[in-house]
mmCIF file of C-alpha atoms and ligand atoms in Angstrom:
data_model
loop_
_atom_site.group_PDB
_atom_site.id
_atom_site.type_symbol
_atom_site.label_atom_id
_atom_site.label_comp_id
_atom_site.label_asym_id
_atom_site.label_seq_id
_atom_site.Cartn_x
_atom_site.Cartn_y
_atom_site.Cartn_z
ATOM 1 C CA UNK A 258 0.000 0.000 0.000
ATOM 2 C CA UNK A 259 1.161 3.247 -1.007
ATOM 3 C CA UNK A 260 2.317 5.579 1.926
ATOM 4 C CA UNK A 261 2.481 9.537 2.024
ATOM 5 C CA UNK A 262 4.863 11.667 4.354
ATOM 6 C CA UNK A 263 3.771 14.855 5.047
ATOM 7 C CA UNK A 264 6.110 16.721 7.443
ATOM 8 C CA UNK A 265 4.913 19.330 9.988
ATOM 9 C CA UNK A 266 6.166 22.149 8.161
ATOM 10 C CA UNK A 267 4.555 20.804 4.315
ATOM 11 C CA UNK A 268 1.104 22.552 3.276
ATOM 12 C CA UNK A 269 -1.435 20.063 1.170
ATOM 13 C CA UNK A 270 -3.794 21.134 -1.310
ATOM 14 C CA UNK A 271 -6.092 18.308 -1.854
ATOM 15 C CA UNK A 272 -8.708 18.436 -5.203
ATOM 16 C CA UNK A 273 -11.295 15.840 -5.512
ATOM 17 C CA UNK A 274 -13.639 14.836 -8.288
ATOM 18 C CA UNK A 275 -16.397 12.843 -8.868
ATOM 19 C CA UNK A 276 -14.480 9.259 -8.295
ATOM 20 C CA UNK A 277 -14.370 9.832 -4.460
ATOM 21 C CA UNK A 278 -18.141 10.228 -4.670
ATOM 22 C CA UNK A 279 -18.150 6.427 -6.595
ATOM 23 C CA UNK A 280 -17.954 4.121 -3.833
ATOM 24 C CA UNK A 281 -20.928 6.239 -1.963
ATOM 25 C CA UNK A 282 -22.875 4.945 -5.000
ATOM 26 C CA UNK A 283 -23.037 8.610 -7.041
ATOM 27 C CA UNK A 284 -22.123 7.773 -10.548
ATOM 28 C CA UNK A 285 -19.198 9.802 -11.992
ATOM 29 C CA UNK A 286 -19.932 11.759 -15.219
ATOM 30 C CA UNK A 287 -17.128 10.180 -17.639
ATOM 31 C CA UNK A 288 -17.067 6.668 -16.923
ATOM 32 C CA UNK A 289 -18.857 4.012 -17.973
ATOM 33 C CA UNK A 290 -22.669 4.809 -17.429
ATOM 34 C CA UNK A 291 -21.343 8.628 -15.867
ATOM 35 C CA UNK A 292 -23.522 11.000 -16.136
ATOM 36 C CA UNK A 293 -22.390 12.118 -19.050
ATOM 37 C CA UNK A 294 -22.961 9.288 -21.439
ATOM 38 C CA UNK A 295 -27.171 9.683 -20.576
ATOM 39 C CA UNK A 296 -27.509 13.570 -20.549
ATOM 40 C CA UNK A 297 -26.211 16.475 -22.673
ATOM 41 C CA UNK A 298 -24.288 18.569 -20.976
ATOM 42 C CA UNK A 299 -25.693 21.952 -23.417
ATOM 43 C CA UNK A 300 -29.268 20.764 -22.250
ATOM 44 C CA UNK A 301 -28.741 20.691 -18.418
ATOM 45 C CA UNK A 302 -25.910 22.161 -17.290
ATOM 46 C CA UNK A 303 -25.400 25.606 -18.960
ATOM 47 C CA UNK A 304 -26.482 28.869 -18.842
ATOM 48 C CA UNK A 305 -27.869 28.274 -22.380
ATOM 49 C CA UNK A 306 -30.217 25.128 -21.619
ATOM 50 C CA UNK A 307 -31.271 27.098 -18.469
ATOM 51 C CA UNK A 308 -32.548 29.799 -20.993
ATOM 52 C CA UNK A 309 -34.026 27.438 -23.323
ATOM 53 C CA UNK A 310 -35.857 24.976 -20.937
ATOM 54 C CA UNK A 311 -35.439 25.374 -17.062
ATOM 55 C CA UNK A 312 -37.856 22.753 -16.707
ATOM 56 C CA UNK A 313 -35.268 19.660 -18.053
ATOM 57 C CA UNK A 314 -32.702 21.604 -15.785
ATOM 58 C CA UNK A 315 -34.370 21.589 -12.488
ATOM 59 C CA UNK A 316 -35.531 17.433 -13.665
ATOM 60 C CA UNK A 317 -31.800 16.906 -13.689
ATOM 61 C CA UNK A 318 -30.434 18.484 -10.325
ATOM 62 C CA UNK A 319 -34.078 16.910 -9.133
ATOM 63 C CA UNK A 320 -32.182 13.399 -10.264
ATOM 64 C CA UNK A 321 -29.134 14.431 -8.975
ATOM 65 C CA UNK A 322 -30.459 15.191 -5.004
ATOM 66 C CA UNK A 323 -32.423 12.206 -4.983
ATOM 67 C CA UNK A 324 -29.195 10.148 -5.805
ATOM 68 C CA UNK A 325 -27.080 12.411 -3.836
ATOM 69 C CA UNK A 326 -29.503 12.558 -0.888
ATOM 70 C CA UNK A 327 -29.608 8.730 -0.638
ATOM 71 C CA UNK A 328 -25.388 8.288 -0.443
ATOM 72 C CA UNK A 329 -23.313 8.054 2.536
ATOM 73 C CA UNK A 330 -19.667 9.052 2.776
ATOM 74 C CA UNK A 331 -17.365 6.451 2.017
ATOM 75 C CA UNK A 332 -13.657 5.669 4.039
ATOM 76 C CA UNK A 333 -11.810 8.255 1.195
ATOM 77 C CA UNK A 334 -14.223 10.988 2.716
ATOM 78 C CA UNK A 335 -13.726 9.841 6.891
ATOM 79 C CA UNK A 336 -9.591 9.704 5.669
ATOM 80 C CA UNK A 337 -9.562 13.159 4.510
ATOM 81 C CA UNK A 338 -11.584 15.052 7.209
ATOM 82 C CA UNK A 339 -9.030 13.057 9.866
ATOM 83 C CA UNK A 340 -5.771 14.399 7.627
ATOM 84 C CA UNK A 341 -7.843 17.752 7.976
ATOM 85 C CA UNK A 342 -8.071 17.174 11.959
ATOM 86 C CA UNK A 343 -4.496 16.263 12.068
ATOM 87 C CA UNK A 344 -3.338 19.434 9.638
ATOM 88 C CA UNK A 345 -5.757 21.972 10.677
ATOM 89 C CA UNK A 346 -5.079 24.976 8.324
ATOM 90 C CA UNK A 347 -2.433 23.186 6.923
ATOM 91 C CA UNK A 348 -4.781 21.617 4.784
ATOM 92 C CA UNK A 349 -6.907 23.213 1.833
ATOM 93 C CA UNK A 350 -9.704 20.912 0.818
ATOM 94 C CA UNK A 351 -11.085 21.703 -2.860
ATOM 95 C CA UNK A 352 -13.551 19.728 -4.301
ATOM 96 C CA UNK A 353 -15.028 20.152 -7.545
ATOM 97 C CA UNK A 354 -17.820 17.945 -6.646
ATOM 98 C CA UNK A 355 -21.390 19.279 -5.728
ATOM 99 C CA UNK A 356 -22.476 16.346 -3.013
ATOM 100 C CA UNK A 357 -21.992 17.517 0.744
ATOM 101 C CA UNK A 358 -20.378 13.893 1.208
ATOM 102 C CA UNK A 359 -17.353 15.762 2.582
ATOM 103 C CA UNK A 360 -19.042 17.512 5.037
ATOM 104 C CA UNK A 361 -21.229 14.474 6.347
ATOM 105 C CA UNK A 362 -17.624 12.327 6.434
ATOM 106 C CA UNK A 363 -16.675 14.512 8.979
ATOM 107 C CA UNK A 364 -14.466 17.688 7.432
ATOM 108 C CA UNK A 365 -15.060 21.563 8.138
ATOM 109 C CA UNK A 366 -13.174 23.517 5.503
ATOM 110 C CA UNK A 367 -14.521 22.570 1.763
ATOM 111 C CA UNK A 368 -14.439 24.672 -0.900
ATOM 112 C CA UNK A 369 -16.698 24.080 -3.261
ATOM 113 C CA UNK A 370 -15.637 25.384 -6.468
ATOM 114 C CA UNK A 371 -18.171 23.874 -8.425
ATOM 115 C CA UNK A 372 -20.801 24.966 -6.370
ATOM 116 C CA UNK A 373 -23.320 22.741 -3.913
ATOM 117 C CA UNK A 374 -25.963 20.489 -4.866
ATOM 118 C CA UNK A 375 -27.962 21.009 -1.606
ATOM 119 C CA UNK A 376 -27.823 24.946 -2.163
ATOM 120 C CA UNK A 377 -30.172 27.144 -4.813
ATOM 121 C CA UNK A 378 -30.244 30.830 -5.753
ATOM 122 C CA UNK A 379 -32.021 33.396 -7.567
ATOM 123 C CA UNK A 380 -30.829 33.861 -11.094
ATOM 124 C CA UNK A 381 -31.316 37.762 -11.200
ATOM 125 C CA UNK A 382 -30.948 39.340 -7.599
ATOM 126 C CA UNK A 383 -28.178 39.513 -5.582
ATOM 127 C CA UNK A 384 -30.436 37.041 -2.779
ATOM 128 C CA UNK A 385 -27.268 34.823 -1.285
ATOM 129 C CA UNK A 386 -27.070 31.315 -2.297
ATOM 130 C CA UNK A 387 -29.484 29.789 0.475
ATOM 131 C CA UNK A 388 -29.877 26.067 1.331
ATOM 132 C CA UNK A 389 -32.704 24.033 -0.071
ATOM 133 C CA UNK A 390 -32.992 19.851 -0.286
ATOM 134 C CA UNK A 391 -36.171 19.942 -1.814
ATOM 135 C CA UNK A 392 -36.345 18.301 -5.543
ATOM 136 C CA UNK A 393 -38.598 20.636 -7.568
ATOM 137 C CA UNK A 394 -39.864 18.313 -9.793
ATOM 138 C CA UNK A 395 -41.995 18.021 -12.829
ATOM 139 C CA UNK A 396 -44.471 19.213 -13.159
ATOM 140 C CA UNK A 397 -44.468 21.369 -10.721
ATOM 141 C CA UNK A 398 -43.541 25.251 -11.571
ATOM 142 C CA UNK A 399 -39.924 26.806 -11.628
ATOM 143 C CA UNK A 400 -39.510 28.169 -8.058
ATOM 144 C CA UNK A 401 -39.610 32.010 -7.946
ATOM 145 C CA UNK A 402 -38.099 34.409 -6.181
ATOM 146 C CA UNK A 403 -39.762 37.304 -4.411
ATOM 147 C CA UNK A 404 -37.925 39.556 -7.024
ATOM 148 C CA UNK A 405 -39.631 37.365 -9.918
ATOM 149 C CA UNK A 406 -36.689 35.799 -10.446
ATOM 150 C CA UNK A 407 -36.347 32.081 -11.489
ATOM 151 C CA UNK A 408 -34.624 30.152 -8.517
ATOM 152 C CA UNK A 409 -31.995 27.905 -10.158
ATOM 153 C CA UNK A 410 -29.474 25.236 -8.676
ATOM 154 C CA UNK A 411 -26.099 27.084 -6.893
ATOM 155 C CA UNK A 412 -24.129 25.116 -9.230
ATOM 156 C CA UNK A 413 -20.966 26.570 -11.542
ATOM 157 C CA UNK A 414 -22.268 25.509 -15.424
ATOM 158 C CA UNK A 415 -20.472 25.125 -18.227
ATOM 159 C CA UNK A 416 -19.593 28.516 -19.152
ATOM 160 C CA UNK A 417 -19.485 30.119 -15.688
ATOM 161 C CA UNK A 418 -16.996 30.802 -13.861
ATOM 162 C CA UNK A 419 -16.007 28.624 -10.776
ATOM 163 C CA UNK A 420 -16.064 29.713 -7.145
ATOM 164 C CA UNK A 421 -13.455 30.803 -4.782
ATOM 165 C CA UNK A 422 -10.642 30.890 -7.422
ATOM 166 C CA UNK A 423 -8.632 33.785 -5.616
ATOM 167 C CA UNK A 424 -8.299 31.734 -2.418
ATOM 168 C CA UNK A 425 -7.740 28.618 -4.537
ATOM 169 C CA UNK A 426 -4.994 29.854 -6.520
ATOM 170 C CA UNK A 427 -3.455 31.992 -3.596
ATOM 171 C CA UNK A 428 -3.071 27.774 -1.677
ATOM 172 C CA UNK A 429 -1.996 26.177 -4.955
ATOM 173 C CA UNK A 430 0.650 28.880 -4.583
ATOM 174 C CA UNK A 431 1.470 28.062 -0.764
ATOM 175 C CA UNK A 432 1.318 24.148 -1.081
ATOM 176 C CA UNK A 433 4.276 22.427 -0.842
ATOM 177 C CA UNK A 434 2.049 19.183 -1.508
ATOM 178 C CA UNK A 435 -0.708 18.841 -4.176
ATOM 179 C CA UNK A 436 -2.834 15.217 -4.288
ATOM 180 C CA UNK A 437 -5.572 14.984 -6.756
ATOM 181 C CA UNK A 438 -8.026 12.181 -5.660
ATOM 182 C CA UNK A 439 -10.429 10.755 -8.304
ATOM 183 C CA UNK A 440 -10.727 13.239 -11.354
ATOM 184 C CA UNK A 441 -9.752 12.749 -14.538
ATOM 185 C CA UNK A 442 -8.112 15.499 -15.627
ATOM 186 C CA UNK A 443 -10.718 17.152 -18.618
ATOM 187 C CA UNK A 444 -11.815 20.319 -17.202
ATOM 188 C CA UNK A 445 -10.284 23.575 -16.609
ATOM 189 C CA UNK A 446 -9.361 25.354 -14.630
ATOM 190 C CA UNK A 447 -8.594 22.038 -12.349
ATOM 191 C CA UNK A 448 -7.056 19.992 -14.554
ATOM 192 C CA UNK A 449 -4.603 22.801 -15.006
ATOM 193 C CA UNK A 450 -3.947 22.981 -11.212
ATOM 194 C CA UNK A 451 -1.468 20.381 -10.964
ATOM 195 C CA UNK A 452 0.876 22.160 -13.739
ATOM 196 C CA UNK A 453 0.762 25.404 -11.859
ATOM 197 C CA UNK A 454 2.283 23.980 -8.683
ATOM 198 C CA UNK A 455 4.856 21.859 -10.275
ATOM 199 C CA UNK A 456 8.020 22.866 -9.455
ATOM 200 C CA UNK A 457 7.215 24.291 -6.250
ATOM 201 C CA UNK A 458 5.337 20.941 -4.643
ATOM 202 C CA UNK A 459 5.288 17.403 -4.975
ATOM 203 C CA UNK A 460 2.301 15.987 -7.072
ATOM 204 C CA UNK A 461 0.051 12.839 -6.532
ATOM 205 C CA UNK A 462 -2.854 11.251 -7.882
ATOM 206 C CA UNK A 463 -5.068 8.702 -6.382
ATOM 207 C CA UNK A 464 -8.002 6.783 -8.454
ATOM 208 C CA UNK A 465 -7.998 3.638 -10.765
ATOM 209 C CA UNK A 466 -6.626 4.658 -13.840
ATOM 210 C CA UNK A 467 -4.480 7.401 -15.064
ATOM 211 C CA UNK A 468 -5.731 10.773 -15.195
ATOM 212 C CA UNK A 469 -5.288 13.006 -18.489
ATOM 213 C CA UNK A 470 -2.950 14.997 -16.996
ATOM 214 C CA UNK A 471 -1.035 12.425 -15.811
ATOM 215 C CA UNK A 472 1.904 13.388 -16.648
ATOM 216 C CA UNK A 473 1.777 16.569 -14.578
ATOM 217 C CA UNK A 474 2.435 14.111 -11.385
ATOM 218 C CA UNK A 475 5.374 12.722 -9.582
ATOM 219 C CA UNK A 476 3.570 9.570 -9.410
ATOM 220 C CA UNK A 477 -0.174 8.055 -9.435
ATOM 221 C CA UNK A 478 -0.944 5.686 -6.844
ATOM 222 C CA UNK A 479 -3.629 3.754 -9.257
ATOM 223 C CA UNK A 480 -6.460 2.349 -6.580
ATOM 224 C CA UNK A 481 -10.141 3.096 -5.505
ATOM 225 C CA UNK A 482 -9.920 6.390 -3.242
ATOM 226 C CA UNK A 483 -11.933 4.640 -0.588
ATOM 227 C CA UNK A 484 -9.090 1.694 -0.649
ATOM 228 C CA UNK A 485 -6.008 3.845 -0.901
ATOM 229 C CA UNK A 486 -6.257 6.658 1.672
ATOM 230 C CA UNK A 487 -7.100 5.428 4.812
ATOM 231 C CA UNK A 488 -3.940 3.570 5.167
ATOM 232 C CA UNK A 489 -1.976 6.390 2.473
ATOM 233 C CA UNK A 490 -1.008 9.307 4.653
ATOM 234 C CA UNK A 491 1.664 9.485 7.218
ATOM 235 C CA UNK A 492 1.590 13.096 9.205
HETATM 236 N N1 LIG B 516 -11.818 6.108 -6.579
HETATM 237 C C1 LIG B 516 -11.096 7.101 -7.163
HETATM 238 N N2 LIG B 516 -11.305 7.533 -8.426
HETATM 239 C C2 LIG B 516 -12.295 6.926 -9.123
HETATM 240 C C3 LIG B 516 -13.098 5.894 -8.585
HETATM 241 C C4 LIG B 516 -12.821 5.494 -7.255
HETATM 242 N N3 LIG B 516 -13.522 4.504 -6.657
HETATM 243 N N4 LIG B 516 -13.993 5.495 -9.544
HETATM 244 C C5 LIG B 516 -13.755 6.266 -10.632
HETATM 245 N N5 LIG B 516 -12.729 7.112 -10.390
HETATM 246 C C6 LIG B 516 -12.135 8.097 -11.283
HETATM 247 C C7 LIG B 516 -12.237 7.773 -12.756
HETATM 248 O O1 LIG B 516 -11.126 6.984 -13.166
HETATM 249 C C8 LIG B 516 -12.197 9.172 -13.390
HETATM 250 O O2 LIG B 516 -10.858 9.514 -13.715
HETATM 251 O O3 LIG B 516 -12.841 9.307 -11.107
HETATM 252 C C9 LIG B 516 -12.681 10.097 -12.283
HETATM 253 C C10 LIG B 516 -13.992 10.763 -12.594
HETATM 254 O O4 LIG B 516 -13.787 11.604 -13.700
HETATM 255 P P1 LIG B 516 -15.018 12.480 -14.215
HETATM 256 O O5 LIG B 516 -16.216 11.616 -14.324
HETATM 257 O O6 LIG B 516 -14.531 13.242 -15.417
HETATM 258 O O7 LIG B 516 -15.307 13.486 -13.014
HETATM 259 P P2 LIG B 516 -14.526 14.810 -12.653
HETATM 260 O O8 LIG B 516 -13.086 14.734 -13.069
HETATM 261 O O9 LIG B 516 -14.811 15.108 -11.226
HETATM 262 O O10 LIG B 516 -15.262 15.920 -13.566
HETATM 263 C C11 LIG B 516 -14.857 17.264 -13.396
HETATM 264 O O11 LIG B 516 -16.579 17.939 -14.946
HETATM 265 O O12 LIG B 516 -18.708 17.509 -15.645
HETATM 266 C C12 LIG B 516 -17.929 18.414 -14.946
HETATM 267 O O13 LIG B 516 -18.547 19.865 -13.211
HETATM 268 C C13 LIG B 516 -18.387 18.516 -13.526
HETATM 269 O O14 LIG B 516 -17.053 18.632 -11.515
HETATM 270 C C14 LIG B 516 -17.223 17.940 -12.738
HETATM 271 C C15 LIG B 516 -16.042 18.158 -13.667
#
């Protein structure tokens, strides 16, 4: 089993993607059956489609809660909220997924660049992103806002830009050890992140094959996420 030193002085940026979500039963979106390969990402998940027919939009985050809503964290999520309780603010979690599996395996401190699942907003006031589980289904109307507004899913679409990139880019700079866990390496800016701190940190990947980017890390540690890192890091 692979093994991990992190010294008390190193700072770890970890980014996770939709493979650490696998094992709690959420399907990724670019392997087999992923989400994907049964939806089209210009008719649910852009600014565009939410134009065009908010309806299908609102059916697919509906989809997405219900599955979301029914996971449970798996041992990848309990091993990274105990490296956050043994790092503290040593550790930036960044997670591109939109599930609050994170958060119910136990860490405090995820940032959410992709936005959260469990979270809506209005899509023309300045109302904050506020928290709502319920599924909005067909065929019941688009939620409103008291503005008028359309209430749509907090969620970064294609097209948008993601969340919290200041502080993100101001830890990639800081790191001095970048792991990314479960993502396969085809969307920017992430799949970019592990080329801006090479040089400056050691890079590692954790998930079943080999990433895109592969070659942007010092080594890939090719295993399930929930099999890997309870037993991977050594503080
Ligand atoms: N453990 C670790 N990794 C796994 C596991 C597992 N058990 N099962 C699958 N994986 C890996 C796959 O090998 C794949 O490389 O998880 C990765 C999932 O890749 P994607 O489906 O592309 O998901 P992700 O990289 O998170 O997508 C990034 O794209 O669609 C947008 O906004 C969406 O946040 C998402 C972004």
């Amino acid at each position: 089993m692979p093994r991990l030193t992190i010294s008390p002085v190193d700072r770890v940026f970890v980014l996770t993607g939709a493979g650490i979500s696998a094992e709690s039963g959420i399907p990724t979106f670019r392997d087999a059956g992923g989400l994907w390969r049964n939806y089209r990402i210009e008719e649910v998940a852009s600014p565009h489609a939410w134009r065009r027919d908010p309806r299908l939009v609102w059916d697919f985050y509906s989809m997405r809660r219900k599955v979301a809503s029914a996971a449970k964290p798996n041992p990848g999520h309990f091993a990274l909220a105990t490296l956050e309780q043994a790092l503290g603010d040593r550790l930036f979690l960044c997670t591109q997924n939109v599930d609050n599996l994170h958060e119910q395996g136990g860490a405090r401190r995820v940032h959410h660049m992709h936005g959260e699942l469990f979270k809506s907003r209005c899509d023309s006031c300045s109302l904050p992103p506020f928290a709502d589980t319920s599924l909005h289904e067909s065929p019941g109307e688009i939620p409103r806002c008291s503005c008028g507004g359309k209430i749509r899913p907090h969620i970064c679409w294609f097209g948008e830009t993601p969340f919290e990139l200041e502080q993100i880019f101001r830890a990639l700079d800081e790191c001095s050890l970048f792991i990314a866990i479960g993502t396969s390496g085809s969307v920017e800016p992430a799949a970019s992140f592990a080329a801006h701190v090479a040089g400056g940190a050691r890079t590692f990947y954790v998930g079943p094959e080999a990433p895109a980017n592969h070659a942007m890390f010092d080594e890939c540690f090719l295993g399930k996420a929930g099999e890997l890192l309870p037993g991977l890091f050594s503080c």
